[in-house]
Amino acid sequence: MFTVLTCVTQQHNLALVGLAGLICFLASHCAMVLLHRATSSEGAARWVWIATAGAAGGFGIWATHFVAMLAYDPGVVVGYRAGLTLVSLLVAIVATSAAVAAKMAYTGRVANILAGVLFGAGIGSMHFTGMLAIEFPGEIAWDSTFVAASILLGIAFSVVAFGFAGRDDRSILGRFAPTLLLTSGVVALHFTAMAGVTVTPGAVALDPATMLSPEVMVATIAAVTFSLLAAGFAAAIFAVHSEVRTARAERNFKFLVQGVTDYAIYMLDPDGKVSNWNAGAERVKRYTADEVVGRDFSLFYSEEDRRKGVPRRALETARTEGKFEAQGWRYRKDGSSFWAHVVIDAIHDETGELIGFAKITKDNSKQKADADRIEEITRNLDVALENMGQGICMFDGEERLVLCNKRYLDIFRFPEGSVRPGMPYREIVEIGYAANAEDAAEAAALAEAHYARNMALIRGGAGSAVHTYPSGVSIQQKVNILPNGGWVVTFEDITDRLKSEEQVAFLAKHDGLTGLPNRLQFGERVSEELMVAERVRGHVAVIGIDLDKFKEVNDQHGHATGDTVLVELTRRLGEARQEGEFIARFGGDEFAATKRFDDLSALHDFIARLEAALGGVVSVDGFEIKTGASLGVAIYPGDAESVDGLLANADLAMYRAKQSLLQKVCFYEAAMDETARHRRALANDLWASIDRNELHLHYQVQKSVRTGEITGFEVLLRWRHHERGNIPPMDFIGLAEECGAILPIGEWVLREACREAASWSNGHKIAVNLSPVQLGHADMAAVISAILSETGLDPRRLEIEITESSIIVDKDKALRTMREMKSLGVSIAIDDFGTGYSSLETLRSFPFDKIKLDKSFMAEVESNAQSKAIIRAILALGRSLDVPVLAEGVETQAQLDTLFEEQCDEAQGYLLGRPQAMREAVEKAA
């Protein structure tokens, strides 16, 4: 007994225990009242009262059980299975109904015992079935002694209660004795059974979605129980006046139905004809009662629905199942449609025969429009979320997931189906680490650290953070805190972006091909070395490096081979470099190095290692490419005290090394700077030479070897400087090409020569040299066309001379330009032929109209049989290609005789005429 009291007082909510007792008392009293009402009735009415007593009493006693169960606190979170909960309700109703029926079917002690046993055993079955409906994380154990005692107590109290139920005692105690005894039996059974319960908690969490909420059950059970009990009492109290109330209710119901305007309520006969019509039906469907009564209700459907038999199937469903409910489009008298919620109930008489249908229609057009709009917004939102480039998820104030998109799952590589709404954030983090780590303990530790760190960031209001994971993936997280304490977070995989930024940062200070530091970083390093050298009174050497004949490597083997050579030389430089030494690539074949030193021997050792690394042979695709370099050295503080000064002076020294035949390493000298300043001043004057009218043209005659007749003149440029006088072409032509002044100067030469030739009456041709810079950087065909049009010179009188070096730089562009020039009508000659390395290929590929034999061959033709043989071969080549050959540099009669013997076409040189102004050249040639 003490255990039962302890269970009640310490393991139950006493307020709910009181509520359970009240419900039990009312249910027991209702059952006894209805039992009495059934006893005084006969026929079908008796069975109605028996069923009512069973339903009301059984439900009330079932409610007692579950409210008492909800009052019980086992120490763990519990829920209830809906299926077994309903089964226990049915057991209670059946047991109560059976007990009432047994009490009426038998008499005397047999009736009381049978009714008590059925009721007590049934309530016991109901109790333990309800206990089986309990779902909680753990195990439950029963004490068989308490179980047996609870059932015996329930049966004992029930037998006594039904014994008192048949007496006609009018006293208060006599009227309430059965109720008190029945209540005592139910309460004793329940709490005695609960005293024998032992709950062992487990670790498995419940899924709330599958359980009935205890709070909802308390409210629902209490409300329904009191409603049923009130209905039972009301039925018993007013049974005598049922006929009056029924008539009154029918009259009131008719008034109610006819007065409802929001619902279309009307009756159909068994064939589906409208038999009555309320005001709501008239408002919704716009038919009057006179217009629609007697007509088939299918007129409210579309023609297609009628053809498909939808109205007939609705009636058939209501007839067979008792009710039909659906939503769909319905039509008014004027043909307009509305979205209707329709309920059709089959109506039967007392004998069960179908007498018609009750039909209720509600216009839900606005609700549908709202629902459709919400559905569309939701669908669009879903599409937007699923197609975002970023992962997104939302958590509520309790750190539970509300929603997330697929990108979020993909970024963190969650297993499919492992993340669902409602899951705690901590659990999601654990799943993510467990799925991407091999060691479970390590994954758990990482997950815990990540959770703590990230929640601190979120709760601390950090709007953005970047997480870098062991896999190397970097995820940027941006958080917005919600008013309810939850948060929305977006995730973006910025791994590639960070790598790109690192690559950009690297390329900002490094060479993209070799990975060496570039000019910018080299300047910073030299600045640092200068500061250190200034403090320690040391020296800093800056070494300019330029590869020898690297342009020929690109021209002969292609730029890809050139790149391979650069990479290999970079590797060798890296092996040769020691601590404190710095090497950079400025671009192309230009490198630089620096070293801070105290002893000059250390610098010479560094230079020797650089020479060794840059010299030698590099094998590429079966070719052996010989490499070498020219080095220029400038030393702080003697040669310069700034980075720019050291670099400039190192370049000057390097260029001197390139021009030297014997020295590959030159140290800076002051005279070199003076020469450089002289060249810069001369380059500036070149740009102004046209405006100062310092340029003029000389012409050298070209004659036929066989007849001696003039065939044309070669145009030669001369510069008379305003301070320095005449400057030889060899001193300024190369400089003009270096500084870019050759472009305006070359165009001036072409225009001036064409203008001069257009004024001649003899019709001789003029030959104008075209610089490689002009051919590579200007649209020469357009320039020539404009000049010919401007001067009026016949294109056939203009011959353009191009050297092989002009073509090799960009063969495709050169060929395209030459074809455009030939289309204008001008002729093209290849100048200095025989000195290049691909002369035959050049003649085959390009449309030349004349070959100009280089003058170097004529200088040795009288003394060198080999030179004479080369001249003979070139002349034979010209004849075989049907291209005339002009020999340059003819200075003696013997040379001219040789050309005559070898059948050369044309010649020019000092023997035939020196370059002079046009008037003098014409007079002497004549």
Coordinates of N, CA, C and O in Angstrom, one line a residue, residues 548-684:
D548 N 72.8 35.1 -75.2 CA 73.4 35.4 -76.5 C 72.6 34.6 -77.6 O 72.3 33.4 -77.4
K549 N 72.3 35.3 -78.7 CA 71.6 34.7 -79.8 C 70.4 34.0 -79.5 O 70.0 33.0 -80.1
F550 N 69.7 34.4 -78.5 CA 68.4 33.7 -78.1 C 67.3 34.0 -79.1 O 66.5 33.1 -79.3
K551 N 67.4 35.1 -79.8 CA 66.4 35.4 -80.8 C 66.5 34.3 -81.9 O 65.4 33.9 -82.5
E552 N 67.7 33.9 -82.3 CA 67.8 32.9 -83.3 C 67.2 31.6 -82.9 O 66.7 30.8 -83.7
V553 N 67.3 31.3 -81.6 CA 66.6 30.0 -81.1 C 65.1 30.1 -81.3 O 64.5 29.1 -81.8
N554 N 64.5 31.2 -81.0 CA 63.1 31.3 -81.3 C 62.7 31.3 -82.7 O 61.8 30.7 -83.2
D555 N 63.6 32.0 -83.5 CA 63.3 32.0 -85.0 C 63.5 30.7 -85.7 O 62.7 30.3 -86.5
Q556 N 64.5 29.9 -85.3 CA 64.8 28.7 -85.9 C 64.0 27.5 -85.4 O 63.6 26.6 -86.1
H557 N 63.8 27.5 -84.1 CA 63.1 26.3 -83.4 C 61.8 26.6 -82.9 O 61.1 25.7 -82.4
G558 N 61.4 27.8 -82.8 CA 60.1 28.2 -82.3 C 60.1 28.6 -80.9 O 61.1 28.4 -80.1
H559 N 59.1 29.4 -80.5 CA 59.0 30.0 -79.1 C 58.9 28.9 -78.1 O 59.3 29.1 -76.9
A560 N 58.2 27.8 -78.4 CA 58.1 26.7 -77.4 C 59.5 26.2 -77.0 O 59.7 25.9 -75.8
T561 N 60.3 26.0 -78.0 CA 61.7 25.5 -77.7 C 62.4 26.6 -76.9 O 63.2 26.3 -75.9
G562 N 62.2 27.9 -77.3 CA 62.9 28.9 -76.5 C 62.4 28.9 -75.0 O 63.3 29.1 -74.1
D563 N 61.2 28.7 -74.8 CA 60.7 28.6 -73.4 C 61.3 27.4 -72.7 O 61.7 27.6 -71.5
T564 N 61.5 26.3 -73.4 CA 62.1 25.2 -72.7 C 63.6 25.5 -72.3 O 64.0 25.1 -71.2
V565 N 64.2 26.2 -73.2 CA 65.6 26.6 -72.9 C 65.7 27.5 -71.7 O 66.5 27.4 -70.8
L566 N 64.7 28.5 -71.6 CA 64.7 29.4 -70.5 C 64.4 28.6 -69.2 O 65.0 28.9 -68.1
V567 N 63.5 27.7 -69.2 CA 63.2 26.9 -68.0 C 64.4 26.1 -67.6 O 64.7 26.0 -66.4
E568 N 65.1 25.5 -68.5 CA 66.3 24.7 -68.2 C 67.4 25.6 -67.6 O 68.0 25.2 -66.6
L569 N 67.6 26.8 -68.2 CA 68.6 27.7 -67.7 C 68.3 28.2 -66.3 O 69.1 28.3 -65.4
T570 N 67.0 28.4 -66.1 CA 66.5 28.8 -64.7 C 66.8 27.7 -63.7 O 67.2 28.0 -62.6
R571 N 66.6 26.4 -64.1 CA 66.9 25.3 -63.2 C 68.4 25.3 -62.8 O 68.8 25.2 -61.7
R572 N 69.3 25.5 -63.8 CA 70.7 25.5 -63.6 C 71.1 26.7 -62.7 O 72.0 26.6 -61.9
L573 N 70.5 27.9 -62.9 CA 70.8 29.0 -62.1 C 70.4 28.8 -60.7 O 71.1 29.2 -59.7
G574 N 69.2 28.1 -60.5 CA 68.8 27.7 -59.1 C 69.8 26.8 -58.4 O 70.0 27.0 -57.2
E575 N 70.4 25.9 -59.2 CA 71.4 25.0 -58.6 C 72.7 25.7 -58.2 O 73.4 25.4 -57.3
A576 N 73.0 26.8 -59.1 CA 74.2 27.5 -58.9 C 74.1 28.5 -57.8 O 75.1 28.9 -57.2
R577 N 72.9 29.0 -57.5 CA 72.7 30.1 -56.5 C 73.0 29.6 -55.1 O 72.6 28.5 -54.7
Q578 N 73.6 30.4 -54.3 CA 73.9 30.1 -52.9 C 73.1 31.1 -52.0 O 72.5 32.1 -52.5
E579 N 73.2 30.9 -50.7 CA 72.4 31.7 -49.8 C 72.9 33.2 -49.9 O 74.1 33.5 -50.0
G580 N 71.9 34.1 -49.9 CA 72.2 35.5 -50.0 C 72.3 36.0 -51.4 O 72.4 37.3 -51.6
E581 N 72.2 35.2 -52.4 CA 72.2 35.6 -53.8 C 70.8 35.5 -54.4 O 70.0 34.6 -54.0
F582 N 70.5 36.5 -55.2 CA 69.2 36.7 -55.7 C 69.2 36.8 -57.2 O 70.0 37.6 -57.8
I583 N 68.3 36.0 -57.9 CA 68.3 36.0 -59.4 C 66.9 36.2 -59.8 O 65.9 35.7 -59.3
A584 N 66.7 37.1 -60.9 CA 65.4 37.4 -61.4 C 65.4 37.4 -62.9 O 66.4 37.4 -63.5
R585 N 64.2 37.3 -63.4 CA 64.0 37.4 -64.9 C 63.1 38.6 -65.2 O 62.0 38.7 -64.6
F586 N 63.6 39.5 -66.0 CA 62.9 40.7 -66.4 C 62.0 40.5 -67.6 O 61.0 41.2 -67.8
G587 N 62.2 39.4 -68.4 CA 61.4 39.2 -69.5 C 62.3 38.8 -70.7 O 63.4 39.2 -70.8
G588 N 61.7 38.0 -71.7 CA 62.4 37.6 -72.8 C 63.7 36.8 -72.4 O 63.6 35.9 -71.6
D589 N 64.8 37.3 -72.9 CA 66.1 36.6 -72.5 C 66.9 37.5 -71.6 O 68.1 37.4 -71.5
E590 N 66.2 38.3 -70.8 CA 66.9 39.3 -69.9 C 66.7 38.8 -68.5 O 65.6 38.7 -68.0
F591 N 67.8 38.6 -67.8 CA 67.9 38.2 -66.4 C 68.7 39.3 -65.6 O 69.3 40.2 -66.2
A592 N 68.6 39.2 -64.3 CA 69.4 40.0 -63.4 C 69.7 39.3 -62.2 O 69.0 38.4 -61.8
A593 N 70.8 39.7 -61.5 CA 71.2 39.0 -60.3 C 71.8 40.1 -59.4 O 72.3 41.1 -59.8
T594 N 71.8 39.8 -58.1 CA 72.4 40.7 -57.1 C 73.0 39.9 -56.0 O 72.6 38.8 -55.6
K595 N 74.0 40.5 -55.4 CA 74.7 39.9 -54.3 C 75.4 41.0 -53.4 O 76.1 41.9 -54.0
R596 N 75.2 40.9 -52.1 CA 75.9 41.8 -51.2 C 77.2 41.0 -50.8 O 77.2 39.9 -50.4
F597 N 78.3 41.8 -50.8 CA 79.6 41.1 -50.5 C 80.5 42.1 -49.8 O 80.4 43.3 -49.9
D598 N 81.6 41.5 -49.2 CA 82.6 42.3 -48.6 C 83.9 42.1 -49.4 O 84.8 43.0 -49.5
D599 N 84.1 40.8 -49.8 CA 85.4 40.5 -50.5 C 85.0 40.3 -52.0 O 84.1 39.6 -52.4
L600 N 85.8 41.0 -52.8 CA 85.6 40.9 -54.3 C 85.7 39.5 -54.8 O 85.0 39.2 -55.8
S601 N 86.4 38.6 -54.2 CA 86.5 37.3 -54.7 C 85.2 36.6 -54.6 O 84.9 35.7 -55.4
A602 N 84.4 36.9 -53.6 CA 83.0 36.3 -53.5 C 82.2 36.7 -54.7 O 81.4 35.9 -55.2
L603 N 82.3 38.0 -55.1 CA 81.6 38.4 -56.3 C 82.0 37.6 -57.6 O 81.2 37.2 -58.4
H604 N 83.4 37.5 -57.7 CA 83.9 36.8 -58.9 C 83.4 35.3 -58.9 O 83.2 34.8 -60.0
D605 N 83.4 34.7 -57.7 CA 82.9 33.4 -57.6 C 81.4 33.3 -58.1 O 81.1 32.3 -58.8
F606 N 80.6 34.2 -57.7 CA 79.2 34.3 -58.1 C 79.1 34.4 -59.6 O 78.3 33.7 -60.2
I607 N 79.9 35.3 -60.1 CA 79.8 35.6 -61.6 C 80.2 34.3 -62.3 O 79.6 33.9 -63.3
A608 N 81.3 33.6 -61.8 CA 81.7 32.4 -62.5 C 80.7 31.3 -62.5 O 80.5 30.6 -63.5
R609 N 80.0 31.2 -61.4 CA 78.9 30.2 -61.3 C 77.7 30.6 -62.2 O 77.1 29.7 -62.8
L610 N 77.4 31.9 -62.4 CA 76.4 32.3 -63.3 C 76.8 32.0 -64.7 O 76.0 31.5 -65.5
E611 N 78.1 32.2 -65.1 CA 78.6 31.9 -66.4 C 78.5 30.4 -66.7 O 78.0 30.0 -67.8
A612 N 78.8 29.6 -65.8 CA 78.8 28.2 -66.0 C 77.4 27.7 -66.1 O 77.1 26.8 -66.9
A613 N 76.5 28.3 -65.4 CA 75.1 27.8 -65.4 C 74.4 28.2 -66.8 O 73.6 27.5 -67.3
L614 N 74.8 29.4 -67.3 CA 74.2 29.9 -68.5 C 74.9 29.4 -69.8 O 74.3 29.5 -70.8
G615 N 76.1 28.9 -69.7 CA 76.8 28.4 -70.8 C 76.6 26.9 -71.0 O 76.2 26.2 -70.0
G616 N 76.9 26.4 -72.1 CA 76.8 24.9 -72.3 C 75.8 24.6 -73.4 O 75.6 25.4 -74.3
V617 N 75.2 23.4 -73.3 CA 74.3 22.9 -74.3 C 73.0 22.5 -73.7 O 73.1 21.8 -72.6
V618 N 71.9 22.8 -74.3 CA 70.6 22.4 -73.9 C 70.0 21.5 -75.0 O 69.9 21.9 -76.1
S619 N 69.6 20.3 -74.6 CA 69.0 19.3 -75.6 C 67.5 19.5 -75.6 O 66.9 19.3 -74.5
V620 N 66.9 19.7 -76.8 CA 65.5 19.9 -76.9 C 65.0 19.2 -78.1 O 65.4 19.6 -79.3
D621 N 64.2 18.1 -78.0 CA 63.7 17.4 -79.1 C 64.7 16.9 -80.1 O 64.6 17.1 -81.3
G622 N 65.9 16.5 -79.6 CA 66.9 16.0 -80.5 C 67.9 17.0 -80.9 O 68.9 16.7 -81.6
F623 N 67.6 18.3 -80.7 CA 68.5 19.4 -81.1 C 69.4 19.8 -79.9 O 68.9 19.8 -78.7
E624 N 70.6 20.0 -80.2 CA 71.5 20.5 -79.2 C 71.7 22.0 -79.4 O 72.3 22.5 -80.4
I625 N 71.3 22.8 -78.4 CA 71.3 24.3 -78.6 C 72.4 24.8 -77.6 O 72.3 24.6 -76.4
K626 N 73.3 25.5 -78.2 CA 74.4 26.0 -77.4 C 74.0 27.3 -76.8 O 73.4 28.2 -77.5
T627 N 74.2 27.5 -75.6 CA 73.8 28.7 -74.9 C 75.0 29.4 -74.3 O 76.0 28.9 -74.1
G628 N 74.7 30.7 -74.0 CA 75.7 31.6 -73.4 C 75.1 32.9 -73.1 O 73.9 33.1 -73.4
A629 N 75.8 33.7 -72.4 CA 75.2 35.0 -71.9 C 76.3 36.1 -71.8 O 77.4 35.8 -71.6
S630 N 75.8 37.3 -71.9 CA 76.7 38.5 -71.7 C 76.2 39.1 -70.4 O 75.0 39.3 -70.1
L631 N 77.2 39.4 -69.5 CA 76.9 39.9 -68.2 C 77.6 41.3 -68.0 O 78.7 41.5 -68.4
G632 N 76.8 42.2 -67.4 CA 77.3 43.5 -67.1 C 77.1 43.7 -65.6 O 76.1 43.4 -65.0
V633 N 78.2 44.3 -64.9 CA 78.2 44.4 -63.5 C 78.4 45.8 -63.1 O 79.2 46.6 -63.6
A634 N 77.5 46.3 -62.1 CA 77.6 47.6 -61.5 C 77.6 47.4 -60.0 O 76.8 46.6 -59.5
I635 N 78.5 48.1 -59.3 CA 78.7 47.9 -57.9 C 78.4 49.1 -57.1 O 78.8 50.3 -57.4
Y636 N 77.6 48.9 -56.0 CA 77.3 50.0 -55.0 C 78.5 50.0 -54.0 O 78.9 48.9 -53.6
P637 N 78.9 51.2 -53.6 CA 78.4 52.5 -53.9 C 79.2 53.2 -55.0 O 78.9 54.3 -55.4
G638 N 80.2 52.5 -55.5 CA 81.1 53.2 -56.5 C 80.4 53.6 -57.8 O 80.6 54.7 -58.3
D639 N 79.6 52.7 -58.4 CA 79.0 52.9 -59.7 C 77.7 53.7 -59.6 O 77.3 54.4 -60.5
A640 N 77.0 53.5 -58.5 CA 75.7 54.2 -58.4 C 75.2 53.9 -56.9 O 75.6 52.9 -56.3
E641 N 74.3 54.8 -56.4 CA 73.8 54.6 -55.1 C 72.3 54.3 -55.0 O 71.7 54.2 -53.9
S642 N 71.7 54.2 -56.2 CA 70.2 53.9 -56.2 C 70.0 52.6 -57.0 O 70.9 52.2 -57.8
V643 N 68.8 52.0 -56.8 CA 68.5 50.8 -57.5 C 68.5 51.1 -59.0 O 69.0 50.3 -59.8
D644 N 67.8 52.1 -59.4 CA 67.7 52.4 -60.9 C 69.0 52.7 -61.5 O 69.3 52.3 -62.6
G645 N 69.8 53.4 -60.7 CA 71.2 53.7 -61.2 C 72.0 52.5 -61.4 O 72.7 52.3 -62.4
L646 N 72.0 51.6 -60.5 CA 72.7 50.3 -60.6 C 72.2 49.5 -61.8 O 73.0 48.9 -62.5
L647 N 70.9 49.4 -61.9 CA 70.3 48.7 -63.0 C 70.7 49.3 -64.4 O 71.1 48.5 -65.3
A648 N 70.6 50.6 -64.5 CA 71.0 51.2 -65.8 C 72.5 51.0 -66.1 O 72.8 50.7 -67.2
N649 N 73.3 51.2 -65.1 CA 74.7 51.0 -65.4 C 75.1 49.6 -65.7 O 76.0 49.3 -66.5
A650 N 74.4 48.6 -65.0 CA 74.7 47.2 -65.3 C 74.2 46.9 -66.7 O 74.9 46.1 -67.4
D651 N 73.1 47.5 -67.2 CA 72.7 47.3 -68.6 C 73.7 47.8 -69.5 O 74.0 47.2 -70.6
L652 N 74.3 49.0 -69.2 CA 75.3 49.6 -70.1 C 76.5 48.6 -70.2 O 77.0 48.4 -71.3
A653 N 76.9 48.1 -69.1 CA 78.1 47.2 -69.1 C 77.7 45.9 -69.8 O 78.6 45.3 -70.6
M654 N 76.5 45.4 -69.7 CA 76.1 44.2 -70.4 C 76.1 44.4 -71.9 O 76.5 43.5 -72.6
Y655 N 75.6 45.6 -72.4 CA 75.6 45.8 -73.8 C 77.0 45.9 -74.3 O 77.3 45.5 -75.5
R656 N 78.0 46.5 -73.6 CA 79.4 46.5 -74.0 C 79.9 45.0 -74.1 O 80.6 44.7 -75.0
A657 N 79.5 44.2 -73.2 CA 79.9 42.8 -73.2 C 79.3 42.1 -74.5 O 80.0 41.3 -75.1
K658 N 78.1 42.4 -74.9 CA 77.5 41.8 -76.0 C 78.2 42.2 -77.3 O 78.3 41.5 -78.3
Q659 N 78.7 43.5 -77.3 CA 79.4 44.0 -78.5 C 80.9 43.5 -78.6 O 81.5 43.6 -79.7
S660 N 81.4 43.0 -77.5 CA 82.8 42.5 -77.5 C 82.9 41.1 -78.0 O 82.0 40.3 -77.7
L661 N 83.9 40.8 -78.7 CA 84.1 39.5 -79.2 C 84.8 38.6 -78.2 O 84.7 37.4 -78.3
L662 N 85.5 39.2 -77.2 CA 86.3 38.4 -76.3 C 85.7 38.4 -74.9 O 85.9 37.4 -74.2
Q663 N 85.1 39.5 -74.5 CA 84.7 39.6 -73.1 C 83.2 39.2 -73.0 O 82.4 39.7 -73.8
K664 N 82.9 38.3 -72.1 CA 81.5 38.0 -71.8 C 81.0 38.6 -70.5 O 79.8 38.6 -70.2
V665 N 81.9 39.2 -69.7 CA 81.6 39.9 -68.5 C 82.3 41.2 -68.5 O 83.5 41.3 -68.6
C666 N 81.5 42.3 -68.4 CA 82.1 43.7 -68.3 C 81.6 44.4 -67.1 O 80.4 44.3 -66.7
F667 N 82.5 45.1 -66.5 CA 82.2 45.9 -65.3 C 81.9 47.3 -65.8 O 82.5 47.8 -66.8
Y668 N 81.0 48.0 -65.1 CA 80.6 49.4 -65.6 C 81.8 50.3 -65.5 O 82.6 50.3 -64.6
E669 N 81.9 51.2 -66.6 CA 82.9 52.3 -66.6 C 82.1 53.6 -66.9 O 81.1 53.6 -67.6
A670 N 82.7 54.7 -66.5 CA 82.0 56.0 -66.6 C 81.8 56.3 -68.1 O 80.9 57.0 -68.5
A671 N 82.8 55.9 -68.9 CA 82.7 56.3 -70.3 C 81.5 55.6 -71.0 O 81.0 56.2 -72.0
M672 N 81.1 54.5 -70.5 CA 79.9 53.8 -71.1 C 78.7 54.7 -70.9 O 77.8 54.8 -71.7
D673 N 78.6 55.3 -69.7 CA 77.5 56.2 -69.4 C 77.4 57.4 -70.4 O 76.4 57.8 -70.9
E674 N 78.6 57.9 -70.7 CA 78.7 59.0 -71.6 C 78.2 58.6 -73.0 O 77.5 59.3 -73.7
T675 N 78.6 57.4 -73.4 CA 78.2 56.9 -74.7 C 76.7 56.7 -74.8 O 76.0 57.0 -75.8
A676 N 76.1 56.2 -73.7 CA 74.7 56.0 -73.6 C 73.9 57.3 -73.7 O 72.9 57.5 -74.4
R677 N 74.5 58.3 -73.0 CA 73.8 59.7 -73.0 C 73.9 60.2 -74.4 O 72.9 60.9 -74.9
H678 N 75.0 60.0 -75.1 CA 75.1 60.4 -76.5 C 74.1 59.8 -77.4 O 73.5 60.5 -78.2
R679 N 73.9 58.5 -77.2 CA 72.9 57.8 -78.0 C 71.5 58.3 -77.7 O 70.6 58.4 -78.6
R680 N 71.2 58.5 -76.4 CA 69.8 59.0 -76.1 C 69.6 60.4 -76.7 O 68.5 60.7 -77.2
A681 N 70.6 61.3 -76.7 CA 70.5 62.6 -77.3 C 70.3 62.5 -78.8 O 69.4 63.2 -79.3
L682 N 71.0 61.6 -79.4 CA 70.9 61.4 -80.8 C 69.5 60.9 -81.2 O 68.9 61.3 -82.2
A683 N 69.0 60.0 -80.4 CA 67.6 59.4 -80.6 C 66.6 60.5 -80.5 O 65.6 60.6 -81.3
N684 N 66.7 61.4 -79.5 CA 65.8 62.5 -79.4 C 65.8 63.4 -80.6 O 64.8 63.9 -81.1

